[in-house]
Amino acid sequence: MAVSAFPMDASSDSTPSGILLSWFYDHRRTLPWREERTPYSTWISEAMLQQTRVPTVLNYYPRFLHRFPDPASLAEAPEDEVLKLWEGLGYYSRARNLMRGAKYICEHFHGELPSEPDLLLEIPGIGPYMAGAIASLAFDKPAPAVDGNCIRIYCRLHALPLIPAEGSTYKEIYSRVLADIPEDAPGDFNEALMDLGSLICTPKSPKCETCPLNDQCSAFLLGKQEDFPLKKEKKATPIEEHTILKIFTGDKILVRKRPSTGLLAGLYELIDLPGNLTHAEVQTWLLENFPALASQCELKSGSAPAASDTTKGFPLDESAPDIRPLGKSRHVFSHLRWEMIGYEIHLNAADKNTQKKLIANASELGEIVSPKEYQALAFASALRAYR
Ligand code: SF4
């Protein structure tokens, strides 16, 4: 079930697979998920490593596995707790898929991951790459695990003019890996490709001089390693502008939970308004959404300031909300860029009655939480600058 405890003797094998394995046994990375491997730990580590770099995963993997040591504990966990442990890793759909997958494993496979790729593919969130990785790494099945690293290496080795994201590319590389994968060390072979892709055959500036396969690599021999695989023409990344409001009533903070589907689903956020609003526009929004503020201004100055005045930049009187700029920030998703501007707002009323009304206004916009509760919430890492 586990990968080879001792390196196979690949040193005398002069095929590309043999050379690659021989290099791997000398240079393999020491990583916690390779030390005490189980099918479950392989699944968790592979889910974390999709879209996230190894140094980041090293901080999350032990904590996650300690708290959720098996599918049953993950299946029973409250979503908020799982998302909190995932906070900062990004791509939260992976965490939700792990929960759905864990429930499926408990309901259909008696709480144990199956060994066959076809059965692994039934589990929500497990796609062909992960099924191949789990089957080969944890069960020694000769199943290819074709990801971007693998496609890049094979396209370069064979000078294949293929575009990675195209379905036909996946099929072509899958069949080539299937032909190469050694029956007696399939997991090691897949891991060797992962390590070669991370350490040597990198997307930019591959270290061909030290690559164990440089004698066999068509792209290297042509001097065109960075021309393979072919690059798809990049579309401009769409940009969204947001204004993030961190609103305090006393020492409590106004938060909202995002919808259960879509971008950053189920995570907490601060008040998020479309567009990059100016200070005056934020004042206007506050007066519209916190009617108690307007009555407070009226009480003090005799008449509430008109929203149109504030947008023209007329100052509110001293009872106006305390708005402090938090600066600009940017977050880049895989398909989208957020350009944000933030403000910290303190709603402090002159009297208890108005303060109560402000809290009632705030409650219509979200939840008001204490600083301790705030710290415990799973927040979108896109908002890190304003957290
Ligand atoms: S020789 Fe260079 S391009 Fe070819 S597989 Fe090795 S690192 Fe990649």
Coordinates of C-alpha atoms and ligand atoms in Angstrom, one line a residue:
M1 CA 0.0 0.0 0.0
A2 CA 2.8 2.4 0.9
V3 CA 5.4 3.6 -1.5
S4 CA 8.7 1.6 -1.7
A5 CA 10.5 1.8 1.6
F6 CA 13.8 1.4 -0.1
P7 CA 14.9 2.8 -3.4
M8 CA 14.7 0.3 -6.2
D9 CA 17.9 -0.3 -8.1
A10 CA 17.3 2.1 -11.0
S11 CA 21.0 3.0 -11.4
S12 CA 21.5 0.4 -14.2
D13 CA 18.4 1.3 -16.1
S14 CA 19.3 3.7 -19.0
T15 CA 15.7 4.3 -20.1
P16 CA 14.3 7.8 -19.4
S17 CA 12.2 6.3 -16.6
G18 CA 15.2 4.5 -15.0
I19 CA 17.4 7.7 -15.2
L20 CA 14.6 9.8 -13.7
L21 CA 14.1 7.3 -10.8
S22 CA 17.8 7.1 -10.2
W23 CA 17.9 10.9 -9.9
F24 CA 14.9 10.9 -7.7
Y25 CA 16.3 8.4 -5.2
D26 CA 19.3 10.8 -4.8
H27 CA 17.5 14.1 -4.8
R28 CA 13.9 13.5 -3.5
R29 CA 12.6 16.2 -1.4
T30 CA 11.9 15.4 2.3
L31 CA 8.3 16.4 2.9
P32 CA 6.0 15.5 5.8
W33 CA 3.4 13.9 3.7
R34 CA 6.0 11.5 2.3
E35 CA 7.1 10.4 5.7
E36 CA 4.1 8.6 7.1
R37 CA 1.9 8.2 4.1
T38 CA -1.7 7.0 4.2
P39 CA -4.3 7.3 1.4
Y40 CA -6.1 9.9 3.5
S41 CA -2.9 12.0 4.1
T42 CA -2.0 11.8 0.4
W43 CA -5.5 13.1 -0.4
I44 CA -5.2 16.0 2.0
S45 CA -1.7 16.9 0.9
E46 CA -2.5 16.7 -2.8
A47 CA -5.6 18.9 -2.3
M48 CA -3.5 21.5 -0.5
L49 CA -0.8 21.4 -3.1
Q50 CA -3.1 22.1 -5.9
Q51 CA -2.7 25.9 -6.5
T52 CA -0.5 26.4 -3.4
R53 CA 3.2 26.3 -3.1
V54 CA 5.0 23.7 -0.9
P55 CA 6.4 26.2 1.7
T56 CA 2.9 27.4 2.4
V57 CA 1.4 24.0 2.6
L58 CA 4.1 22.9 5.1
N59 CA 2.5 25.3 7.6
Y60 CA -1.0 24.0 7.1
Y61 CA -0.7 20.3 6.6
P62 CA 0.4 19.2 10.1
R63 CA -2.3 21.3 11.8
F64 CA -5.1 20.1 9.5
L65 CA -4.1 16.4 9.8
H66 CA -3.8 16.7 13.6
R67 CA -7.3 18.2 13.9
F68 CA -8.9 15.9 11.2
P69 CA -6.9 12.7 11.3
D70 CA -9.3 10.7 9.1
P71 CA -12.3 11.0 6.8
A72 CA -14.8 10.5 9.7
S73 CA -13.5 13.4 11.7
L74 CA -13.5 15.7 8.6
A75 CA -17.0 14.5 7.6
E76 CA -18.4 15.5 11.0
A77 CA -16.6 18.8 11.4
P78 CA -18.5 22.2 11.2
E79 CA -17.8 23.9 8.0
D80 CA -16.7 27.1 9.8
E81 CA -14.0 25.2 11.6
V82 CA -12.6 23.6 8.5
L83 CA -12.6 26.9 6.6
K84 CA -10.8 28.6 9.6
L85 CA -8.0 26.0 9.5
W86 CA -7.8 26.6 5.7
E87 CA -7.7 30.4 6.1
G88 CA -4.8 31.8 4.1
L89 CA -4.4 28.8 1.8
G90 CA -6.9 30.3 -0.7
Y91 CA -9.1 28.5 -3.2
Y92 CA -11.6 27.5 -0.4
S93 CA -13.6 25.3 -2.7
R94 CA -10.9 22.7 -2.1
A95 CA -11.7 22.7 1.7
R96 CA -15.4 22.3 1.0
N97 CA -14.7 19.6 -1.6
L98 CA -12.6 17.7 1.0
M99 CA -15.6 17.9 3.4
R100 CA -18.0 16.6 0.8
G101 CA -15.5 14.0 -0.2
A102 CA -15.1 12.8 3.4
K103 CA -18.8 12.4 3.8
Y104 CA -19.0 10.4 0.6
I105 CA -16.1 8.2 1.7
C106 CA -17.9 7.5 5.0
E107 CA -21.2 6.8 3.3
H108 CA -19.9 4.7 0.4
F109 CA -16.5 3.3 1.3
H110 CA -16.8 2.6 5.1
G111 CA -14.6 5.6 5.9
E112 CA -11.6 4.4 3.8
L113 CA -10.3 5.7 0.5
P114 CA -10.6 3.1 -2.3
S115 CA -7.5 2.1 -4.2
E116 CA -8.8 2.0 -7.8
P117 CA -8.7 5.3 -9.8
D118 CA -12.2 4.7 -11.1
L119 CA -13.6 4.5 -7.6
L120 CA -11.6 7.5 -6.4
L121 CA -13.1 9.5 -9.3
E122 CA -16.6 8.9 -7.7
I123 CA -15.5 11.0 -4.7
P124 CA -16.6 14.7 -5.0
G125 CA -13.6 16.9 -5.6
I126 CA -11.3 14.1 -6.8
G127 CA -10.3 14.5 -10.5
P128 CA -8.1 12.5 -12.7
Y129 CA -4.8 13.9 -11.5
M130 CA -5.7 13.4 -7.8
A131 CA -7.1 9.9 -8.4
G132 CA -3.8 9.0 -10.2
A133 CA -1.7 10.5 -7.4
I134 CA -3.6 8.7 -4.6
A135 CA -3.7 5.4 -6.4
S136 CA 0.0 5.4 -7.3
L137 CA 1.5 7.1 -4.2
A138 CA -0.6 5.4 -1.6
F139 CA -1.6 2.1 -3.3
D140 CA 1.3 1.4 -5.8
K141 CA -1.1 1.3 -8.7
P142 CA 0.4 2.1 -12.1
A143 CA -1.8 5.2 -12.6
P144 CA -0.5 8.4 -14.2
A145 CA -0.9 11.6 -12.3
V146 CA -0.8 14.2 -15.1
D147 CA -0.7 17.8 -13.9
G148 CA 1.0 21.0 -15.3
N149 CA 4.5 19.8 -14.2
C150 CA 4.1 16.5 -16.0
I151 CA 2.7 18.1 -19.2
R152 CA 5.6 20.6 -19.3
I153 CA 8.2 17.9 -18.8
Y154 CA 6.8 15.6 -21.5
C155 CA 6.2 18.4 -24.0
R156 CA 9.9 19.4 -23.6
L157 CA 11.3 15.9 -23.6
H158 CA 9.5 15.1 -26.9
A159 CA 9.3 18.7 -28.3
L160 CA 5.5 18.3 -28.5
P161 CA 3.8 21.5 -29.8
L162 CA 0.8 21.2 -27.4
I163 CA -1.1 23.7 -25.4
P164 CA -1.5 22.5 -21.8
A165 CA -5.1 23.5 -21.2
E166 CA -6.5 21.6 -24.2
G167 CA -8.2 18.3 -23.5
S168 CA -6.3 16.5 -26.3
T169 CA -3.0 17.5 -24.6
Y170 CA -4.1 15.7 -21.4
K171 CA -5.0 12.6 -23.4
E172 CA -1.7 12.6 -25.3
I173 CA 0.5 13.0 -22.2
Y174 CA -1.6 10.6 -20.1
S175 CA -1.0 7.8 -22.7
R176 CA 2.8 8.6 -22.8
V177 CA 3.1 8.5 -19.0
L178 CA 1.1 5.3 -18.9
A179 CA 3.6 3.7 -21.3
D180 CA 6.6 4.9 -19.2
I181 CA 5.3 4.3 -15.7
P182 CA 7.2 1.4 -14.1
E183 CA 5.0 -1.3 -12.6
D184 CA 7.3 -1.7 -9.6
A185 CA 7.6 2.0 -8.6
P186 CA 4.6 3.9 -10.0
G187 CA 4.3 6.2 -7.0
D188 CA 8.1 7.0 -7.0
F189 CA 7.9 7.7 -10.8
N190 CA 5.0 10.2 -10.4
E191 CA 6.8 11.8 -7.5
A192 CA 10.0 12.0 -9.5
L193 CA 8.1 13.9 -12.2
M194 CA 6.7 16.2 -9.5
D195 CA 10.2 16.9 -8.1
L196 CA 11.8 17.4 -11.5
G197 CA 9.1 19.8 -12.5
S198 CA 9.4 21.8 -9.2
L199 CA 13.2 21.8 -8.9
I200 CA 14.7 21.5 -12.4
C201 CA 12.3 21.6 -15.3
T202 CA 10.6 24.8 -14.0
P203 CA 8.3 26.9 -16.3
K204 CA 10.9 29.7 -16.6
S205 CA 14.6 29.2 -16.8
P206 CA 14.8 25.4 -16.5
K207 CA 18.1 24.1 -15.1
C208 CA 18.8 21.9 -18.1
E209 CA 22.6 21.7 -17.3
T210 CA 21.8 19.8 -14.2
C211 CA 18.8 17.9 -15.5
P212 CA 19.2 14.1 -15.5
L213 CA 17.3 13.8 -18.8
N214 CA 19.1 16.5 -20.8
D215 CA 20.7 13.8 -23.0
Q216 CA 17.2 12.6 -24.0
C217 CA 15.4 16.0 -24.1
S218 CA 14.4 17.1 -27.6
A219 CA 13.7 20.6 -26.6
F220 CA 17.1 21.0 -24.9
L221 CA 18.9 19.5 -27.8
L222 CA 17.1 22.0 -30.1
G223 CA 17.9 24.8 -27.6
K224 CA 14.2 25.6 -27.4
Q225 CA 13.3 24.4 -23.9
E226 CA 11.1 27.5 -23.1
D227 CA 9.2 27.2 -26.4
F228 CA 7.5 24.0 -25.0
P229 CA 4.7 23.6 -24.2
L230 CA 3.0 26.1 -26.4
K231 CA 1.5 29.1 -24.7
K232 CA -2.1 30.0 -25.1
E233 CA -2.7 33.7 -25.9
K234 CA -3.5 35.3 -22.6
K235 CA -6.7 37.2 -22.2
A236 CA -6.6 40.4 -20.1
T237 CA -7.6 39.6 -16.5
P238 CA -10.9 41.3 -15.6
I239 CA -10.7 43.8 -12.8
E240 CA -13.3 44.5 -10.1
E241 CA -13.1 47.5 -7.8
H242 CA -14.3 47.1 -4.2
T243 CA -14.6 49.3 -1.2
I244 CA -14.1 47.5 2.1
L245 CA -15.6 49.0 5.2
K246 CA -14.4 47.9 8.7
I247 CA -17.2 49.2 10.8
F248 CA -17.0 49.4 14.6
T249 CA -19.8 50.0 17.0
G250 CA -18.0 50.4 20.3
D251 CA -15.4 47.6 20.2
K252 CA -17.6 45.3 18.1
I253 CA -17.2 44.7 14.4
L254 CA -19.7 44.4 11.6
V255 CA -19.1 41.3 9.4
R256 CA -21.1 39.3 6.8
K257 CA -21.0 35.7 5.7
R258 CA -20.7 35.3 1.9
P259 CA -23.2 33.2 0.1
S260 CA -22.7 29.4 0.2
T261 CA -21.9 29.3 -3.6
G262 CA -19.6 31.3 -5.8
L263 CA -16.3 33.1 -5.1
L264 CA -15.1 32.8 -1.5
A265 CA -18.3 31.0 -0.7
G266 CA -19.2 30.6 3.0
L267 CA -16.3 32.8 4.2
Y268 CA -16.7 35.9 6.4
E269 CA -16.0 39.4 5.0
L270 CA -16.3 43.0 6.0
I271 CA -18.8 45.3 4.3
D272 CA -17.9 45.2 0.6
L273 CA -19.3 47.8 -1.7
P274 CA -18.8 47.9 -5.5
G275 CA -16.4 50.5 -6.9
N276 CA -13.6 52.4 -5.2
L277 CA -15.5 55.0 -3.2
T278 CA -14.2 58.3 -2.0
H279 CA -14.3 59.4 1.6
A280 CA -17.4 61.6 0.8
E281 CA -19.1 58.7 -1.0
V282 CA -18.6 56.5 2.0
Q283 CA -20.2 59.2 4.2
T284 CA -23.2 59.2 1.9
W285 CA -23.5 55.4 2.0
L286 CA -23.3 55.5 5.8
L287 CA -26.1 58.2 6.1
E288 CA -28.3 56.1 3.8
N289 CA -27.7 52.8 5.6
F290 CA -27.5 54.1 9.2
P291 CA -30.6 56.4 9.5
A292 CA -29.7 56.8 13.2
L293 CA -26.6 58.8 12.1
A294 CA -28.7 61.3 10.2
S295 CA -30.9 61.8 13.3
Q296 CA -27.8 62.3 15.4
C297 CA -26.6 65.0 13.0
E298 CA -30.0 66.6 13.1
L299 CA -30.0 66.6 16.8
K300 CA -26.6 68.4 16.9
S301 CA -26.8 70.8 14.0
G302 CA -30.6 71.2 13.6
S303 CA -30.7 69.6 10.1
A304 CA -29.2 66.4 8.7
P305 CA -26.7 67.0 6.0
A306 CA -27.9 66.1 2.5
A307 CA -26.3 63.2 0.9
S308 CA -25.6 65.3 -2.2
D309 CA -23.6 67.8 0.0
T310 CA -21.3 65.1 1.2
T311 CA -20.6 63.8 -2.2
K312 CA -19.5 67.3 -3.2
G313 CA -17.1 67.2 -0.3
F314 CA -18.9 69.4 2.2
P315 CA -17.8 68.4 5.7
L316 CA -20.2 66.9 8.1
D317 CA -20.4 68.4 11.5
E318 CA -18.5 66.9 14.5
S319 CA -21.1 64.2 15.0
A320 CA -20.3 62.7 11.7
P321 CA -18.9 59.1 11.7
D322 CA -15.2 58.8 12.3
I323 CA -13.9 57.5 8.9
R324 CA -10.2 56.6 8.7
P325 CA -8.6 55.5 5.4
L326 CA -6.9 52.1 5.4
G327 CA -5.3 52.4 2.0
K328 CA -5.4 50.5 -1.2
S329 CA -4.9 46.8 -1.7
R330 CA -5.0 44.3 -4.5
H331 CA -5.8 40.6 -4.6
V332 CA -5.3 38.4 -7.7
F333 CA -7.5 35.4 -8.1
S334 CA -6.8 32.9 -10.9
H335 CA -9.4 34.6 -13.2
L336 CA -10.0 38.0 -11.7
R337 CA -8.3 40.9 -9.9
W338 CA -9.7 42.9 -7.1
E339 CA -8.6 46.5 -6.7
M340 CA -9.7 47.5 -3.2
I341 CA -9.8 50.6 -1.0
G342 CA -10.5 50.3 2.7
Y343 CA -11.9 52.5 5.4
E344 CA -12.2 51.9 9.2
I345 CA -15.3 53.5 10.6
H346 CA -16.3 54.1 14.2
L347 CA -19.9 54.7 14.9
N348 CA -20.1 56.3 18.2
A349 CA -23.3 57.9 19.2
A350 CA -23.7 60.9 21.5
D351 CA -26.3 59.0 23.6
K352 CA -27.3 55.4 24.5
N353 CA -30.5 55.5 22.6
T354 CA -28.8 56.5 19.3
Q355 CA -26.1 53.9 19.9
K356 CA -28.9 51.3 20.2
K357 CA -30.4 52.5 16.9
L358 CA -26.9 52.3 15.2
I359 CA -26.5 48.7 16.4
A360 CA -30.0 48.0 15.0
N361 CA -29.0 49.6 11.7
A362 CA -25.8 47.5 11.6
S363 CA -27.7 44.3 12.4
E364 CA -29.7 44.7 9.2
L365 CA -26.4 44.7 7.2
G366 CA -24.7 41.7 8.9
E367 CA -23.6 40.3 12.2
I368 CA -22.0 42.3 15.0
V369 CA -19.2 40.3 16.7
S370 CA -16.8 40.8 19.6
P371 CA -13.1 41.1 18.9
K372 CA -12.6 37.5 20.2
E373 CA -15.4 36.1 17.9
Y374 CA -13.9 38.1 15.0
Q375 CA -10.5 36.4 15.4
A376 CA -12.1 33.0 15.3
L377 CA -14.0 33.6 12.0
A378 CA -12.7 32.1 8.7
F379 CA -12.0 35.2 6.6
A380 CA -11.3 35.6 2.9
S381 CA -7.6 36.0 2.5
A382 CA -8.4 38.6 -0.2
L383 CA -9.2 40.9 2.7
R384 CA -6.0 40.3 4.6
A385 CA -4.9 43.9 4.3
Y386 CA -8.0 45.1 6.2
R387 CA -8.4 42.2 8.6
Ligands
SF4_1 S1 16.6 19.1 -20.2 FE1 15.7 21.0 -19.6 S2 13.8 21.2 -20.7 FE2 14.5 19.1 -20.9 S3 13.5 18.0 -19.3 FE3 15.4 18.6 -18.5 S4 15.1 20.6 -17.5 FE4 13.3 20.2 -18.8

